[in-house]
Short mmCIF file of C-alpha atoms and ligand atoms in Angstrom, two decimals:
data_model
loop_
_atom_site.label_atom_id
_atom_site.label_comp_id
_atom_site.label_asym_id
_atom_site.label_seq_id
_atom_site.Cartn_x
_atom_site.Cartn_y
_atom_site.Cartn_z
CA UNK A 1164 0.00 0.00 0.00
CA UNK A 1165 1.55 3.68 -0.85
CA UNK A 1166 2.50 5.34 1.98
CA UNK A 1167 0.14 8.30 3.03
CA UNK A 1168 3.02 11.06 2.56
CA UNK A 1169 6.09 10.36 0.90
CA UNK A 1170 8.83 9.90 2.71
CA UNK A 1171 11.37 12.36 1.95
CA UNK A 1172 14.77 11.14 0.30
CA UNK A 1173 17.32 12.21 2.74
CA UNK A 1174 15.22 10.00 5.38
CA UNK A 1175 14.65 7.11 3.25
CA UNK A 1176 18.47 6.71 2.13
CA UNK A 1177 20.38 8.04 5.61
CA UNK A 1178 21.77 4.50 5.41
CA UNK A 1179 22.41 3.81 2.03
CA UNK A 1180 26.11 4.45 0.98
CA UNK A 1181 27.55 7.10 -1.03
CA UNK A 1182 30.62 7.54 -3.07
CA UNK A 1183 30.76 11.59 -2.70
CA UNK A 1184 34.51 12.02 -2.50
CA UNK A 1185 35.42 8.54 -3.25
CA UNK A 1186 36.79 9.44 -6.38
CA UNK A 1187 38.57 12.84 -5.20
CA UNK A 1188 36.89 16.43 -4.98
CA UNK A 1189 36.64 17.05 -8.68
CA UNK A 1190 35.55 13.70 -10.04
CA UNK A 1191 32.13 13.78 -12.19
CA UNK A 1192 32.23 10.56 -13.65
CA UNK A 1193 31.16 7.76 -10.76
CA UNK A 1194 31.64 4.49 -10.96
CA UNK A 1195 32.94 4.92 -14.53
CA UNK A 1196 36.17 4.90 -12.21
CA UNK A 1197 36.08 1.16 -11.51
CA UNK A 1198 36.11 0.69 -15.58
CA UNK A 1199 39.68 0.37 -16.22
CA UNK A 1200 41.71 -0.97 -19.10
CA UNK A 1201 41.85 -4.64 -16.77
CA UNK A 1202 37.71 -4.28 -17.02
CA UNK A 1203 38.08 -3.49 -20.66
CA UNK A 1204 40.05 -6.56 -21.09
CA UNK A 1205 37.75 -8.58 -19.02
CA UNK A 1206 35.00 -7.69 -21.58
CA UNK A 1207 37.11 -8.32 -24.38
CA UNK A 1208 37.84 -12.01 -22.83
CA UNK A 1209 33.81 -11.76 -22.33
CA UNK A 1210 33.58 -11.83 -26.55
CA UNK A 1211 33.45 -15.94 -27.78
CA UNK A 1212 31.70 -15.40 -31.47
CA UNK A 1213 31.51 -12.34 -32.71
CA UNK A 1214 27.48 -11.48 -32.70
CA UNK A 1215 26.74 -7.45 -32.81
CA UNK A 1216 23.80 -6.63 -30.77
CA UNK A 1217 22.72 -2.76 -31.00
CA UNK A 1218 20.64 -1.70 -28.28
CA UNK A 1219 19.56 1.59 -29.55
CA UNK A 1220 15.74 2.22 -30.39
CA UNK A 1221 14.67 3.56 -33.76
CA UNK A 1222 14.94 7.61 -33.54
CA UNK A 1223 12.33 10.14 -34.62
CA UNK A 1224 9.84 7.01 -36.53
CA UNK A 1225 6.96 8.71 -37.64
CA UNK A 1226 4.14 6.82 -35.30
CA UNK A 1227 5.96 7.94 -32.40
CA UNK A 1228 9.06 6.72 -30.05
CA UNK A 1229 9.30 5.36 -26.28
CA UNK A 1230 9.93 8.09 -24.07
CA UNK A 1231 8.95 9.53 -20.42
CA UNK A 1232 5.62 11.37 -20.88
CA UNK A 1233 6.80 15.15 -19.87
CA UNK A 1234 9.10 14.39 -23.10
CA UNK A 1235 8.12 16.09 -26.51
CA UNK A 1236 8.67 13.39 -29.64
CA UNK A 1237 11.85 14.08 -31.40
CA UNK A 1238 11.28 15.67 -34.24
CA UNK A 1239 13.33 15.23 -37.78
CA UNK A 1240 12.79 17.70 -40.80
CA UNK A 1241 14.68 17.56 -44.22
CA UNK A 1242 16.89 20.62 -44.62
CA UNK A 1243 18.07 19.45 -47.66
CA UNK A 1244 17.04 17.34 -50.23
CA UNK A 1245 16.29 16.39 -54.35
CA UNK A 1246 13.29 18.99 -54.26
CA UNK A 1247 15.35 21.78 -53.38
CA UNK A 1248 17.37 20.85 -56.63
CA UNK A 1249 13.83 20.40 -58.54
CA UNK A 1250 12.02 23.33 -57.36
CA UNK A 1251 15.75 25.52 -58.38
CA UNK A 1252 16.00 26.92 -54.25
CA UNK A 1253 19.56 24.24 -54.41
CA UNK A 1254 22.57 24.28 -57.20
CA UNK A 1255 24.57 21.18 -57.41
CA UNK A 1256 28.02 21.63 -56.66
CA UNK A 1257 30.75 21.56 -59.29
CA UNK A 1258 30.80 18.64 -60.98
CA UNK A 1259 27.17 17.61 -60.35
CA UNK A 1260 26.80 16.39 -56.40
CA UNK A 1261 23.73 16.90 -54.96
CA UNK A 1262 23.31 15.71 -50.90
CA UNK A 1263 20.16 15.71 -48.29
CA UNK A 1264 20.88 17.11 -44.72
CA UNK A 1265 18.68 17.02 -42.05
CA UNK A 1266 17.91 18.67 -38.49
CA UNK A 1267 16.44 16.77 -35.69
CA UNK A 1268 14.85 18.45 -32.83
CA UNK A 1269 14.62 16.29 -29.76
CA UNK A 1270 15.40 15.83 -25.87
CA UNK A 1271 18.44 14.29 -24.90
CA UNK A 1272 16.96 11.73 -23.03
CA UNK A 1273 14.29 10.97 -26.01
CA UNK A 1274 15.53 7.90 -27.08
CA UNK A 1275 17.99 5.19 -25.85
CA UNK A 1276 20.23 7.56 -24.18
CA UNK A 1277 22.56 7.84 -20.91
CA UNK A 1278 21.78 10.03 -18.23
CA UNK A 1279 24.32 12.69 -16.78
CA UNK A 1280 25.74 12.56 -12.83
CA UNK A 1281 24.20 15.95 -12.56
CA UNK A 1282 20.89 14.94 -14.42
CA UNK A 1283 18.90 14.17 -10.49
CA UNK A 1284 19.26 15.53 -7.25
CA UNK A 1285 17.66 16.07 -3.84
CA UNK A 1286 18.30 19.35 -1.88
CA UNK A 1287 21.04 21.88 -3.06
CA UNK A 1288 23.93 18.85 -4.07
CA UNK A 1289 24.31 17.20 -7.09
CA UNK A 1290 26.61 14.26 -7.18
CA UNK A 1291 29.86 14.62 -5.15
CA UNK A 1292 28.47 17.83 -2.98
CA UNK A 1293 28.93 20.24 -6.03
CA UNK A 1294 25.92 22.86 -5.65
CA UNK A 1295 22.69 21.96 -7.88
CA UNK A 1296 22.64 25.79 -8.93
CA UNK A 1297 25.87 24.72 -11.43
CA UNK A 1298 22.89 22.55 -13.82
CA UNK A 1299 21.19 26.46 -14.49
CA UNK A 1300 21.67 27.43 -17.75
CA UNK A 1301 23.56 24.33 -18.80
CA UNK A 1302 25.56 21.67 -16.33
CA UNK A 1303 28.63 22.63 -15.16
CA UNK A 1304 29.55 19.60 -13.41
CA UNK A 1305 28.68 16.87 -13.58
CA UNK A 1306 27.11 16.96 -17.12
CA UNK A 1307 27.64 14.31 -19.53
CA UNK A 1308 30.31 15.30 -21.47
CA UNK A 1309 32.83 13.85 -19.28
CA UNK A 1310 31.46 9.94 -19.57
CA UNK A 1311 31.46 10.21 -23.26
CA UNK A 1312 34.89 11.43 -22.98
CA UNK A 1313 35.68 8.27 -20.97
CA UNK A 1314 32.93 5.83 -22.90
CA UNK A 1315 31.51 3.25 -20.76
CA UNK A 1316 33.24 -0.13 -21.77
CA UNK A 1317 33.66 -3.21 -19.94
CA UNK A 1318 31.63 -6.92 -19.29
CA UNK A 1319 28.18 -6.75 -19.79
CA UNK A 1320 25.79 -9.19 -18.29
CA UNK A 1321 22.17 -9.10 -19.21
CA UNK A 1322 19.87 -10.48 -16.44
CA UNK A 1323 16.33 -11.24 -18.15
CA UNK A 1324 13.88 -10.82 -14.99
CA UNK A 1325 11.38 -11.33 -17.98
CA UNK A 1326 12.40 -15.07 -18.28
CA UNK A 1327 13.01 -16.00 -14.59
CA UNK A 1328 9.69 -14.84 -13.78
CA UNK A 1329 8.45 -16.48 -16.67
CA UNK A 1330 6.27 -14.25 -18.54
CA UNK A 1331 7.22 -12.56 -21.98
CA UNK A 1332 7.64 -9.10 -19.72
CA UNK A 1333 7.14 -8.23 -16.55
CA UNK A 1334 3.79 -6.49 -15.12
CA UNK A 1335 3.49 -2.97 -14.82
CA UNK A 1336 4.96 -1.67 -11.10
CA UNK A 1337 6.50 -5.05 -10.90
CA UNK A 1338 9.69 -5.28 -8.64
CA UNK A 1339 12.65 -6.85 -9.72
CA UNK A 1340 14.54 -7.57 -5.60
CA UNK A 1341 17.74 -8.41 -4.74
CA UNK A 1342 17.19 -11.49 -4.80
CA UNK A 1343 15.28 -12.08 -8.20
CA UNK A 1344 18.75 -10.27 -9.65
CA UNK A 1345 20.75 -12.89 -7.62
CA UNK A 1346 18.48 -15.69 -8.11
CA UNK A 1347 18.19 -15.12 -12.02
CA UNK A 1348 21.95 -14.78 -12.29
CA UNK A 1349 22.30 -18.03 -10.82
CA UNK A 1350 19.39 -19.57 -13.15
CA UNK A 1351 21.46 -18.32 -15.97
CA UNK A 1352 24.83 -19.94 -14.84
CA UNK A 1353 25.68 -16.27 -15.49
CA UNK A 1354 27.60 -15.10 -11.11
CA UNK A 1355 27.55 -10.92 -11.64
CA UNK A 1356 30.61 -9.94 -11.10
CA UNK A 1357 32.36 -7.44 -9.61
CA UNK A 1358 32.62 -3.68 -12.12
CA UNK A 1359 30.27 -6.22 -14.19
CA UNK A 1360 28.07 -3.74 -16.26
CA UNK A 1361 24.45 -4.67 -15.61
CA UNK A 1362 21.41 -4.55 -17.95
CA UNK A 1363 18.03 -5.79 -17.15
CA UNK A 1364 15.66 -7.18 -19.54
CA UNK A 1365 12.00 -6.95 -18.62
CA UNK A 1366 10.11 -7.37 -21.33
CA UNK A 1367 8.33 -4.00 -21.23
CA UNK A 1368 9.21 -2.15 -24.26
CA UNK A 1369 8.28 -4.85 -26.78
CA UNK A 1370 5.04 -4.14 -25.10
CA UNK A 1371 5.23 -0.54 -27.01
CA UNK A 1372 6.11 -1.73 -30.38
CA UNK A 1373 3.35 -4.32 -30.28
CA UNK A 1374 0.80 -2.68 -28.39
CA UNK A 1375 1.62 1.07 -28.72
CA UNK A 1376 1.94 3.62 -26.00
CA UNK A 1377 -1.07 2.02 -24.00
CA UNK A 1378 1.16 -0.85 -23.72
CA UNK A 1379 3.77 0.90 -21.55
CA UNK A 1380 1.53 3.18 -20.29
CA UNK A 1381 -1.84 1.33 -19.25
CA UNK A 1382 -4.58 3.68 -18.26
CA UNK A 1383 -1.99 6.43 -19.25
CA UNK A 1384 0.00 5.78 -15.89
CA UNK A 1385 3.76 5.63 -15.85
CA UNK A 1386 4.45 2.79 -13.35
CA UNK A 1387 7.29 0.93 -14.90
CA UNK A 1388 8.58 -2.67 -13.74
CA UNK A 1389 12.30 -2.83 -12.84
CA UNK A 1390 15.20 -3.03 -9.65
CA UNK A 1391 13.43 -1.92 -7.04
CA UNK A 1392 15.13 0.07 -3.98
CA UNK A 1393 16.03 -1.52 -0.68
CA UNK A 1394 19.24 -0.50 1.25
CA UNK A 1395 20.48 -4.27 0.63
CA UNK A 1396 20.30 -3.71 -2.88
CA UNK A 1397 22.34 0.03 -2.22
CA UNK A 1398 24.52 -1.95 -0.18
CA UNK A 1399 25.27 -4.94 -2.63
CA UNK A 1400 25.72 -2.39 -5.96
CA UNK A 1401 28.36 -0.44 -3.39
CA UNK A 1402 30.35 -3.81 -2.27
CA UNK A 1403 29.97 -4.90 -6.10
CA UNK A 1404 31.50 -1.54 -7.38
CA UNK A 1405 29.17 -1.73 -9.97
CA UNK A 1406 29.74 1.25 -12.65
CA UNK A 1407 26.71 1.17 -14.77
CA UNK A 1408 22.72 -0.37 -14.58
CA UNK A 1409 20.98 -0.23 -17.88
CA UNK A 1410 17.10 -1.53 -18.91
CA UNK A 1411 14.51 -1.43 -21.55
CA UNK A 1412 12.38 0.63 -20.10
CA UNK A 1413 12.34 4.33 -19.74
CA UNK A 1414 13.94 4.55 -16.13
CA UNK A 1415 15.56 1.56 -15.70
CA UNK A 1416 14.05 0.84 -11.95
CA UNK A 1417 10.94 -0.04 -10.58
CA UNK A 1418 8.80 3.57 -10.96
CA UNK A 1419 6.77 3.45 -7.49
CA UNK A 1420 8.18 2.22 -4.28
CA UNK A 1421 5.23 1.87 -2.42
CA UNK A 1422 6.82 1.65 1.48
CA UNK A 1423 8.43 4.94 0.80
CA UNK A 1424 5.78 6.42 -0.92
CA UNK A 1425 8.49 7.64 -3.48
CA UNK A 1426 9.13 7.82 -7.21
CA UNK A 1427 12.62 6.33 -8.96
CA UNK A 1428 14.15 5.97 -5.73
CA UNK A 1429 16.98 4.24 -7.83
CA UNK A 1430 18.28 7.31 -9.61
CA UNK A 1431 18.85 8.72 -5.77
CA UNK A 1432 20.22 6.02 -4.50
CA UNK A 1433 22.23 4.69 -7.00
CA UNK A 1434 22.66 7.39 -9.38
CA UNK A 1435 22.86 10.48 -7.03
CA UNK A 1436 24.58 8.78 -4.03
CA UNK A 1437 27.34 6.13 -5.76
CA UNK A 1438 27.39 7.52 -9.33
CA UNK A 1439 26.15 4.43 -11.17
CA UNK A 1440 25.98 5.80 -14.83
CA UNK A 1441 21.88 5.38 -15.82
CA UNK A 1442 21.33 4.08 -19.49
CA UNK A 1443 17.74 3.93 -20.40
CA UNK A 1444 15.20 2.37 -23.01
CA UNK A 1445 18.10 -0.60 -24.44
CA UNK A 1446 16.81 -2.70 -26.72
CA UNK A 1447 17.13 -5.82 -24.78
CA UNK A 1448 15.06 -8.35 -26.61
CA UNK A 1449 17.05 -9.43 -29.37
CA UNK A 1450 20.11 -9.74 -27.07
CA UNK A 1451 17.61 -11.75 -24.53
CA UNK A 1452 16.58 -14.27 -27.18
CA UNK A 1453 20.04 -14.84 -28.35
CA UNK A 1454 21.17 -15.20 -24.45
CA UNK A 1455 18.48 -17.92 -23.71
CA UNK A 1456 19.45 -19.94 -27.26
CA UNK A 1457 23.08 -20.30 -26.57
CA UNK A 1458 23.66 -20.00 -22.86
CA UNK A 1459 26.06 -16.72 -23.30
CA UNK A 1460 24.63 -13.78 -20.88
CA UNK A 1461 28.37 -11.92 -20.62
CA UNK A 1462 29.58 -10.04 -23.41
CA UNK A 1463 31.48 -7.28 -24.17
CA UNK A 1464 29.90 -3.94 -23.59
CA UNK A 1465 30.25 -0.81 -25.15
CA UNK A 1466 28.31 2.69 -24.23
CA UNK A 1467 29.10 5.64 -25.94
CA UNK A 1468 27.22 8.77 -25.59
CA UNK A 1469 27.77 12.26 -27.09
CA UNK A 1470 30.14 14.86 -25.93
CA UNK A 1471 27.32 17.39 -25.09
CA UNK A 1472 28.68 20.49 -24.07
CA UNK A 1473 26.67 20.60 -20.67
CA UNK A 1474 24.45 17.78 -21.72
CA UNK A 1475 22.00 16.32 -18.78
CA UNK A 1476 22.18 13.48 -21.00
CA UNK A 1477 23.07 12.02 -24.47
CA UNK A 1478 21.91 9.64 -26.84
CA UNK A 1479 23.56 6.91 -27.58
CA UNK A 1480 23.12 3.26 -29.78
CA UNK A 1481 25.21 0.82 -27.37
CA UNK A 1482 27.03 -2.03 -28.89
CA UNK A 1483 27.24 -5.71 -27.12
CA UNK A 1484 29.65 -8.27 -28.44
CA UNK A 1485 29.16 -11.88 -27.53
C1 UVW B 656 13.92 11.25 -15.18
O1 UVW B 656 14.33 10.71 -14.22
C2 UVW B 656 13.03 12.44 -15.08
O2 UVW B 656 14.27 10.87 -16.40
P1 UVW B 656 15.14 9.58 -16.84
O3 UVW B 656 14.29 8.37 -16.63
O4 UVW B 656 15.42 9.86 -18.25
O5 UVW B 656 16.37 9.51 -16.01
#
């Protein structure tokens, strides 16, 4: 049952760790720190036959994209193209070339994208104590510019909640514990291990290809399945040192936690707190499939969003290699 009055973050997470400072006074990119060049190796050992997975949604389609409501579509004109040669507004260049450009209009965090450090915050801190008034007017710190500079490569390991629970996706609001993560790991002969970048399939945006947007958003509500928040799971993606959580849906966590009354606890307590680098709306079920057919859940993993001069976020099309 939802609590009557949410309880406020600083209260809900007093115990849940925090990497603030961890990383020195002027770090801004998390726990993109544990992702050496012995992680990147560990991914590259992770790669045993060559299959390309791209988990990036199609941009800008006509009939509409996956994205959190309070987002606008993104929106792709033609700047360029044969008619401006046929209606005389274009000249080919010398020798005859014609091209087509185009502009797309869209929020950073409209597609399959990567969310900043700075992106969420409680209070007057973003991540590692720097003052929330340095995100006015653009982010100063903290934006996302500095993980694209570093990329986000290492071992991947998809964990399909779908499958362990046994349904094609998960319900809406449905919590993924601890212990599901754990328990589905184990199902898949697939440990996590420790820097191991984590993505969770759940079924849920298939639900908006085949359904449409009531399919993700029943009744019109956003209440999306995923991790859900406990301080054991804070605790455990601390002790694992785990850099990065990614998920087909648009928040990658469980939307409501109902004890606490509060929304995407996850992005505080994982995000804000430890600096776990968010990616959001993968496309997981390709890569899912091809995991349950041959056994294979660990793969190479590589995340690389745009440098976005004071970007709360980027897109990005992420690349797994199995
Ligand atoms: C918000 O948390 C508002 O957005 P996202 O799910 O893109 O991080």
């Amino acid at each position: 049952m939802a609590a009557a009055k949410p309880v406020h973050f600083s209260e809900l997470l007093k115990n849940a760790p925090k990497n603030w400072g961890r990383f020195g006074p002027n770090d801004e990119i998390g726990g993109l720190n544990f992702l050496t060049s012995a992680e990147v190796l560990r991914g590259i050992r992770a790669v045993k036959q060559g299959k390309v997975f791209t988990l990036g949604v199609p941009l800008a389609r006509p009939q509409g994209d996956p994205l959190y409501p309070s987002r606008s579509q993104p929106i792709r004109t033609m700047a360029m193209d044969k008619g401006f040669y046929i209606s005389g507004k274009a000249q080919p260049f010398p020798g005859g070339m014609e091209y087509a450009d185009d502009v797309i209009t869209m929020y950073l965090q409209g597609t399959t994208q990567y969310d900043a450090l700075g992106h969420v915050w409680h209070g007057d801190t973003i991540y590692n104590g720097y003052d929330a008034k340095t995100t006015m007017g653009g982010l100063q710190k903290c934006s996302i510019q500095p993980i694209a500079e570093h990329g986000v490569v290492g071992r991947g390991v998809l964990i399909d909640a779908a499958r362990y629970k046994g349904k094609e996706s998960l319900d809406a609001g449905e919590r993924i514990t601890l212990d599901d993560m754990l328990a589905a790991a184990k199902k898949q002969n697939t440990p996590i291990e420790k820097h191991d970048i984590i993505i969770i399939h759940t079924g849920w945006l298939k639900r908006f290809y085949d359904q449409g947007a009531e399919g993700i958003f029943p009744k019109g509500a956003f209440n999306e399945p995923g991790l859900g928040y406990s301080v054991e799971l804070a605790k455990w993606f601390h002790e694992m040192e785990i850099p990065s959580l990614g998920s087909d849906t648009i928040a990658s966590e469980q939307t409501n936690h109902e004890e606490s009354g509060t929304m995407i606890p996850l992005h505080m307590a994982l995000l804000h707190y430890q600096g776990v680098i968010f990616n959001e709306i993968d496309w997981t079920h390709d890569l899912a499939q091809d995991c349950a057919k041959d056994g294979q859940y660990t793969f190479l993993f590589v995340g690389a969003p745009l440098k976005v001069v004071g970007g709360a976020g980027s897109p990005v099309n992420p690349i797994v290699i199995k």
